[in-house]
Amino acid sequence: MDDRAEDEILETTAAIEAQRTETLPVATSLAGQTVYVVDANSLIFQVFHAIPEMTGPQGEPVNAVFGFMRDLLYLIEHRKPNYLYCCFDMAGPTFRHTRYDQYKATRSEMPNDLAPQFASIHRVVEAMGIPVLGIEGFEADDLLATLARQTEELGGDCYLVTADKDCRQLISEHVKIYNVRKDAVFDAEALRQDWGIAPGQVVDFQALVGDSVDNVPGVARIGPKTARELLEKYGTLEGVYEHVGEVTGAKKQWLIDGRENAFLSRELVQLESAAPLAIDWNDACVGCFDVDRLLALCAEFGFHRMADQVKALAVRTPEQWTADYRTVDTPEKFEAFLAELRSQPHFSFDTETTCITPTQAEIVGYSFAWTPGVAYYLPVRGPLGERTLDARRTLEALRPMLEDPQIAKIGQNLKYDMLVLRRAGVRMRGIAFDTMVASYLLDAGERNHNLDELAARFLNHTNIKITELIGTGKNQKCIDQVPIARVTEYAGEDADVALRLWPILAARLKESQLDELLNSLETPLIEVLAELEHNGIRVDLARLAELSREYGHRLLGLEGEIYELAGHRFNIASPKQLQQVLFTEQGLPVLAKTKTGPSTDVDVLMELARQHPLPAKIIEYRQFAKLKGTYVDALPALVHPETKRVHASFHQAVAATGRLSSSDPNLQNIPIRTETGREIRSAFLPGYDDWLLLAADYSQIELRVLAHFSSDSALCSAFARDEDIHTLVASQVYNVSLDQVTRDMRRAAKAVNFGIIYGQSAFGLARALDIEQEEAAKFIDAYFQRYPGVGEFFAKLLEDARHRGYVTTVSGRRRAIRGIRPGAPRQRNLSERTAINTVIQGSAADLIKHAMINIYRRMNHEQVRSRMLLQIHDELMFETPADELEKMSALVREEMSGVMQLCVPLKVDVKNGRNWAEV
């Protein structure tokens, strides 16, 4: 330690000693009251490591914010404390550093994605009205100790919310430790069961054992078992050393050699219960929420369900909402309604249906609105005895307006309504504004763009929930069984809310320069996606049944191999039993932990597979079981009873990068290059036996986008010459000729080519390629030296994003990003990875979306019989009659390769076959 650092520690210690003499304010009595004290740093680290990566709407990491806020709300709602405090560690040395300058010296640096979350957590705690305590020179544990002492002296019960074992020394009749992650109280009996000692012996126990986390030395080679036995016999640390002559064997010398460290360690682990805390107990009374601020934070971080918790814990005055929703249920009313509708240049529209699957839904009613606050509901189905309109005549009368492209349609998730109408024989045109898609463009990082959320966010209005009409569970009924007057309120509100949102969202889009993206790309795409979902794709049920039998046999064979390696039968799907087999019986090392014990996730199993054959078999078993359950056995249930096809849903308002996603089924997750993936794809067929499937795939689109943005001369030249980019990179990095590049060299180059887009570290590359980290680091360094334009582009992109607060794609798609560091290093945090990934992957998504629209329009113009069926990442799938194969191949290649002028050519691979596996 240098002189300056030592002086700072001495000054801090002196100040602390002076502060201890101050008179502190106290309450008169806490009898019958509960005080909860949160060790904030401890809980923050717990939730950060327990919760997977999460990003807020602006791309910043928020998993620790989410976990911490969730746990605080749980405490308030379920434990109902009278008083609640949050204690934080302060930056800088503590008085313990005076005694031992190596105290906590071995602690690793805070993870890049955790550090920026502390400021957000402080804002949450402040909005919840919870006092934040922290004193320079003291640790949070000392504040916990001080509050515990004061609470006990005032007759209250104190619960310390911490995972720090130092706090076990504070346990008493009125002081206990509470684990919010497990909802469990740890008291004196639990301590006896765990360590076999009393609370008064905790400090001496830790003095002997030490603490590797805080770099407290303890006595070398003395473990928990020996420490327990010594304290059981001699009571205290002093007692142990007074009778050290009685200790037999090597332990005696260990104790003698470690005496100084033992007493030093006791000083280090002893918590200070007289820290100078100026406590105003009134400040800590629970329930002083700043509700509006908390809700604003929930919106900022994308915590929509948590916002509902906040509302439930606070009383709010409902906003005034005036509306006139009218039921049109007689021919006379309908004629008057039609007369008004025909004169409208635009209207908001929604359908009520029997189910949420559009390709199977029957229409129950229609709702319209063109004046804010006024809406009309046209029921065509309803409860027995209630008046409804004739379904067929009503739709035919509405057809001219619905199919007129000159009448602008506004609504929420209009693709659903298009599909419902398409099934009924009407092709709705004139889509002008979809509130769901508009919200998505404004806040791509938001996870929720449903109408209820938009009404709350932009109109401060709470919509009627569908469950209020139809119920849930066994008692749930169809909406056509709900009284029509009640449905009118619900359906009218849906049309009205979308209409009221239209000018608000449109103004924000224009202000953000996103209106052109909506009008030229995302809105036209709605019709294309409706076409894909309507068409669906034929599935070979006999082939799936055959695969189900084969996979069943393979799983039985794998079970036998696993049981043989384990030495006995067990439930392979049970994490608990698998933990027992791998870590207790086989003695494999624990590489990561979860709240339920050692982790058995795929990353851990892949690492363990290098040491033992059993984890590899477990991975193989899981893969087969997942594919069998998710696709082979599940697909037949998704086949439409009328069309005999699977109609996957394509979502344009889910992936924050702009990519499309699919569900029911998720066709994007079928493995591409594995044998099992090809077997499953062989069950997807063209709609007619004499037709073919045609697939068109962008070649290395993301790397071409990278070359375009970076303008790196070497990368651009390689694509211009149509060279194999992975082989070329391998030859340049390894400094060998192209014909000397081995398969492993190319694999490594390919991993780097794609890894750099996602900010892959040397550690990640080393793990992916099973090489040393030093070798991986050299490979990455060599890449950036060979392609300097790439590194320069990333640096500029991140610096621009830091100043502007957002990134944009090639088509102007925008995503807000926070948390980018000045001069961001190559070892990127989550925000930086998100920024780069959004630009590259989002631009690739823009390109294929534009291509889909152009191909769809041209197919309609040329009146081909072929159909567009699927979009999977960078691939489009069509079914085509043999006599149109050549024409369609040329059409698709021409539109995809010419969709936008980049500084490198867009290469498209077009293939055809009798099933998906062949293409």
Coordinates of C-alpha atoms in Angstrom, one line a residue, residues 375-689:
A375 CA -68.1 3.6 -31.4
Y376 CA -70.5 1.1 -32.9
Y377 CA -70.7 -2.7 -32.3
L378 CA -72.4 -4.9 -34.8
P379 CA -73.2 -8.3 -33.2
V380 CA -73.7 -11.2 -35.6
R381 CA -73.7 -13.9 -32.9
G382 CA -74.8 -13.7 -29.3
P383 CA -76.6 -15.4 -26.4
L384 CA -79.8 -17.2 -27.2
G385 CA -82.7 -14.7 -27.2
E386 CA -80.7 -11.6 -27.8
R387 CA -81.0 -9.6 -31.1
T388 CA -78.2 -10.0 -33.7
L389 CA -77.7 -9.0 -37.3
D390 CA -77.7 -11.6 -40.1
A391 CA -74.0 -12.7 -40.4
R392 CA -73.9 -13.2 -44.2
R393 CA -75.8 -10.0 -45.2
T394 CA -73.9 -7.9 -42.7
L395 CA -70.5 -9.0 -44.1
E396 CA -71.7 -8.5 -47.7
A397 CA -72.9 -5.0 -46.9
L398 CA -69.6 -4.2 -45.2
R399 CA -67.5 -5.7 -48.0
P400 CA -67.2 -2.6 -50.2
M401 CA -65.8 -0.5 -47.5
L402 CA -63.5 -3.1 -46.1
E403 CA -62.1 -4.0 -49.5
D404 CA -61.8 -0.3 -50.6
P405 CA -58.0 0.6 -50.5
Q406 CA -58.9 4.3 -50.6
I407 CA -60.7 4.1 -47.2
A408 CA -58.0 4.2 -44.5
K409 CA -58.2 1.5 -41.8
I410 CA -56.9 2.0 -38.3
G411 CA -56.6 -0.6 -35.6
Q412 CA -54.6 -2.8 -33.3
N413 CA -52.9 -5.9 -34.7
L414 CA -54.9 -5.6 -37.9
K415 CA -53.2 -8.7 -39.4
Y416 CA -55.5 -10.7 -37.1
D417 CA -58.6 -9.0 -38.5
M418 CA -57.3 -9.4 -42.1
L419 CA -57.0 -13.2 -41.5
V420 CA -60.4 -13.5 -39.9
L421 CA -62.0 -11.7 -42.8
R422 CA -59.9 -13.6 -45.4
R423 CA -61.3 -16.9 -44.0
A424 CA -64.8 -15.4 -44.4
G425 CA -64.1 -14.5 -48.0
V426 CA -63.2 -10.8 -47.6
R427 CA -59.8 -9.3 -48.4
M428 CA -59.4 -6.1 -46.4
R429 CA -57.4 -3.4 -48.0
G430 CA -56.4 0.1 -47.1
I431 CA -54.4 -0.6 -43.9
A432 CA -53.2 2.9 -42.9
F433 CA -52.2 2.7 -39.3
D434 CA -51.6 -0.2 -36.9
T435 CA -51.2 1.0 -33.3
M436 CA -49.3 -2.1 -32.2
V437 CA -46.8 -1.8 -35.0
A438 CA -46.5 2.0 -34.5
S439 CA -45.7 1.4 -30.8
Y440 CA -43.1 -1.2 -31.7
L441 CA -41.3 1.2 -34.0
L442 CA -41.3 3.9 -31.3
D443 CA -40.1 1.5 -28.6
A444 CA -38.6 -1.6 -30.2
G445 CA -37.1 -2.7 -26.8
E446 CA -40.5 -2.7 -25.1
R447 CA -41.8 -6.3 -24.5
N448 CA -45.5 -5.4 -24.6
H449 CA -47.4 -3.5 -27.3
N450 CA -50.9 -4.8 -26.6
L451 CA -53.9 -2.4 -26.5
D452 CA -54.3 -2.5 -22.7
E453 CA -50.7 -1.4 -22.3
L454 CA -50.9 1.4 -24.9
A455 CA -54.1 2.7 -23.4
A456 CA -52.5 2.9 -19.9
R457 CA -49.2 4.4 -21.3
F458 CA -50.5 7.0 -23.7
L459 CA -54.1 7.7 -22.6
N460 CA -53.8 7.0 -18.9
H461 CA -56.9 4.7 -19.3
T462 CA -57.5 1.2 -18.0
N463 CA -59.3 -0.9 -20.6
I464 CA -61.9 -3.5 -19.8
K465 CA -60.0 -6.9 -19.5
I466 CA -61.3 -9.8 -21.7
T467 CA -61.2 -12.0 -18.6
E468 CA -63.9 -9.6 -17.0
L469 CA -66.2 -10.8 -19.8
I470 CA -65.4 -14.4 -20.4
G471 CA -63.7 -15.5 -17.1
T472 CA -60.8 -17.9 -16.8
G473 CA -60.1 -21.6 -16.3
K474 CA -62.9 -24.1 -16.3
N475 CA -65.6 -21.4 -16.1
Q476 CA -64.3 -19.5 -19.1
K477 CA -67.0 -19.0 -21.8
C478 CA -66.9 -17.8 -25.4
I479 CA -67.6 -14.2 -26.1
D480 CA -70.8 -15.0 -28.0
Q481 CA -72.2 -16.2 -24.7
V482 CA -71.7 -12.8 -23.0
P483 CA -74.6 -10.3 -23.0
I484 CA -74.3 -8.1 -26.1
A485 CA -74.6 -4.9 -24.1
R486 CA -71.5 -5.9 -22.2
V487 CA -69.6 -6.9 -25.3
T488 CA -70.6 -3.5 -26.8
E489 CA -68.7 -1.7 -24.0
Y490 CA -65.6 -4.0 -24.6
A491 CA -65.6 -4.0 -28.4
G492 CA -66.5 -0.3 -28.7
E493 CA -63.6 0.6 -26.4
D494 CA -61.1 -1.4 -28.5
A495 CA -62.1 0.6 -31.6
D496 CA -62.2 3.9 -29.8
V497 CA -58.9 3.5 -28.0
A498 CA -57.1 2.6 -31.3
L499 CA -58.7 5.7 -32.9
R500 CA -57.6 7.9 -30.0
L501 CA -54.0 6.5 -30.1
W502 CA -53.6 7.2 -33.9
P503 CA -52.8 10.9 -33.8
I504 CA -50.7 10.5 -30.6
L505 CA -48.5 7.7 -32.1
A506 CA -48.4 9.3 -35.5
A507 CA -47.0 12.6 -34.1
R508 CA -44.4 10.7 -32.2
L509 CA -43.4 8.7 -35.2
K510 CA -43.0 11.9 -37.3
E511 CA -41.0 13.5 -34.6
S512 CA -38.7 10.5 -34.5
Q513 CA -38.5 10.4 -38.3
L514 CA -40.0 6.9 -38.3
D515 CA -43.2 7.7 -40.2
E516 CA -41.6 6.8 -43.5
L517 CA -40.4 3.4 -42.1
L518 CA -44.0 2.7 -41.0
N519 CA -45.6 3.7 -44.3
S520 CA -43.1 2.2 -46.7
L521 CA -42.1 -1.0 -44.9
E522 CA -43.9 -2.1 -41.8
T523 CA -47.5 -1.3 -42.8
P524 CA -47.3 -2.9 -46.3
L525 CA -45.6 -5.9 -44.6
I526 CA -48.8 -6.6 -42.6
E527 CA -50.6 -7.7 -45.8
V528 CA -47.7 -9.9 -46.8
L529 CA -47.6 -11.6 -43.4
A530 CA -51.3 -12.2 -43.5
E531 CA -50.7 -13.9 -46.9
L532 CA -48.1 -16.2 -45.4
E533 CA -50.2 -17.1 -42.4
H534 CA -53.3 -17.7 -44.6
N535 CA -51.3 -20.0 -47.0
G536 CA -49.6 -22.1 -44.3
I537 CA -47.5 -25.1 -45.3
R538 CA -48.5 -28.7 -45.8
V539 CA -47.1 -31.3 -43.4
D540 CA -46.6 -35.0 -44.0
L541 CA -48.3 -36.6 -41.0
A542 CA -47.2 -40.1 -41.9
R543 CA -43.5 -38.9 -42.0
L544 CA -44.0 -37.3 -38.5
A545 CA -45.5 -40.5 -37.1
E546 CA -42.5 -42.4 -38.5
L547 CA -40.1 -40.0 -36.9
S548 CA -41.9 -40.1 -33.6
R549 CA -41.4 -43.9 -33.5
E550 CA -37.7 -43.5 -34.5
Y551 CA -37.1 -40.8 -31.9
G552 CA -38.8 -42.8 -29.2
H553 CA -36.5 -45.8 -29.9
R554 CA -33.5 -43.4 -29.9
L555 CA -34.5 -42.0 -26.6
L556 CA -34.9 -45.4 -25.1
G557 CA -31.4 -46.3 -26.3
L558 CA -30.0 -43.1 -24.9
E559 CA -31.7 -43.8 -21.5
G560 CA -30.0 -47.2 -21.4
E561 CA -26.6 -45.7 -22.1
I562 CA -27.1 -43.0 -19.5
Y563 CA -28.2 -45.6 -16.8
E564 CA -25.2 -47.7 -17.6
L565 CA -22.8 -44.8 -17.2
A566 CA -24.6 -43.7 -14.0
G567 CA -24.7 -47.2 -12.6
H568 CA -28.5 -47.1 -11.9
R569 CA -31.8 -45.8 -13.2
F570 CA -32.9 -42.3 -12.3
N571 CA -35.3 -39.5 -13.6
I572 CA -33.1 -37.9 -16.3
A573 CA -35.6 -34.9 -16.5
S574 CA -35.2 -34.2 -12.7
P575 CA -32.5 -31.5 -12.0
K576 CA -32.3 -32.7 -8.4
Q577 CA -31.6 -36.3 -9.3
L578 CA -29.2 -35.3 -12.1
Q579 CA -27.3 -33.1 -9.6
Q580 CA -27.0 -36.1 -7.3
V581 CA -25.7 -38.3 -10.1
L582 CA -23.2 -35.8 -11.6
F583 CA -21.8 -34.0 -8.6
T584 CA -22.2 -36.4 -5.7
E585 CA -21.9 -39.8 -7.3
Q586 CA -19.6 -39.1 -10.2
G587 CA -17.7 -36.4 -8.3
L588 CA -17.7 -33.9 -11.2
P589 CA -16.9 -30.3 -10.3
V590 CA -19.6 -27.7 -9.7
L591 CA -19.1 -25.0 -12.3
A592 CA -22.2 -22.8 -11.6
K593 CA -24.9 -22.7 -9.0
T594 CA -28.6 -21.8 -9.1
K595 CA -31.0 -21.2 -6.2
T596 CA -31.9 -24.9 -6.3
G597 CA -28.3 -26.2 -6.3
P598 CA -25.5 -26.9 -8.9
S599 CA -26.4 -25.9 -12.4
T600 CA -27.1 -28.6 -15.0
D601 CA -27.8 -26.3 -18.0
V602 CA -26.3 -27.0 -21.4
D603 CA -23.3 -24.8 -21.0
V604 CA -22.3 -26.6 -17.8
L605 CA -22.9 -30.0 -19.4
M606 CA -20.8 -29.1 -22.4
E607 CA -17.9 -28.2 -20.2
L608 CA -18.3 -31.4 -18.1
A609 CA -18.5 -33.5 -21.3
R610 CA -14.7 -32.9 -21.7
Q611 CA -14.2 -34.8 -18.4
H612 CA -16.9 -37.6 -18.5
P613 CA -19.1 -39.2 -21.2
L614 CA -22.3 -39.0 -19.2
P615 CA -22.9 -35.2 -19.6
A616 CA -22.6 -35.6 -23.4
K617 CA -25.3 -38.3 -23.4
I618 CA -27.5 -36.1 -21.3
I619 CA -27.2 -33.3 -23.8
E620 CA -28.0 -35.7 -26.7
Y621 CA -31.0 -37.0 -24.7
R622 CA -32.3 -33.5 -24.1
Q623 CA -32.0 -32.5 -27.7
F624 CA -33.9 -35.5 -28.9
A625 CA -36.6 -35.1 -26.3
K626 CA -37.0 -31.4 -27.1
L627 CA -37.3 -32.0 -30.9
K628 CA -39.7 -34.9 -30.4
G629 CA -41.9 -32.9 -28.0
T630 CA -41.7 -29.5 -29.7
Y631 CA -42.0 -30.6 -33.3
V632 CA -42.4 -34.3 -34.1
D633 CA -45.3 -34.9 -31.7
A634 CA -46.6 -31.4 -31.5
L635 CA -47.0 -30.5 -35.2
P636 CA -49.8 -32.9 -36.0
A637 CA -52.0 -31.1 -33.4
L638 CA -51.3 -27.8 -35.2
V639 CA -52.5 -29.0 -38.6
H640 CA -55.7 -27.2 -39.6
P641 CA -58.6 -29.6 -39.9
E642 CA -59.8 -27.9 -43.1
T643 CA -56.6 -26.9 -45.0
K644 CA -54.5 -29.8 -43.7
R645 CA -51.7 -27.3 -43.3
V646 CA -49.7 -25.7 -40.5
H647 CA -50.4 -22.0 -40.3
A648 CA -47.6 -20.5 -38.3
S649 CA -48.0 -16.9 -36.9
F650 CA -45.4 -14.4 -37.9
H651 CA -44.8 -11.5 -35.5
Q652 CA -43.4 -8.1 -36.5
A653 CA -43.6 -6.5 -33.1
V654 CA -41.5 -8.8 -30.9
A655 CA -37.8 -8.9 -31.8
A656 CA -36.2 -5.6 -30.8
T657 CA -33.8 -5.8 -33.8
G658 CA -36.6 -5.7 -36.4
R659 CA -36.5 -9.4 -37.2
L660 CA -39.6 -11.4 -37.6
S661 CA -40.4 -14.2 -35.2
S662 CA -42.7 -17.1 -35.5
S663 CA -44.9 -19.2 -33.2
D664 CA -47.4 -22.0 -33.3
P665 CA -45.0 -23.5 -34.3
N666 CA -41.8 -21.6 -34.0
L667 CA -40.2 -22.8 -37.3
Q668 CA -37.1 -20.7 -36.7
N669 CA -35.8 -23.1 -34.0
I670 CA -35.7 -26.2 -36.1
P671 CA -31.9 -27.0 -36.3
I672 CA -30.5 -26.2 -39.7
R673 CA -27.3 -28.3 -40.1
T674 CA -28.0 -31.3 -37.9
E675 CA -29.3 -34.7 -39.2
T676 CA -32.3 -34.5 -36.8
G677 CA -33.2 -31.0 -38.2
R678 CA -33.1 -32.3 -41.7
E679 CA -35.3 -35.2 -40.8
I680 CA -38.0 -32.9 -39.3
R681 CA -37.8 -30.6 -42.3
S682 CA -38.4 -33.5 -44.6
A683 CA -42.0 -33.6 -43.3
F684 CA -42.8 -30.1 -44.8
L685 CA -44.1 -30.4 -48.4
P686 CA -45.6 -28.3 -51.2
G687 CA -49.4 -28.2 -51.2
Y688 CA -49.7 -30.4 -54.3
D689 CA -47.9 -33.6 -55.1

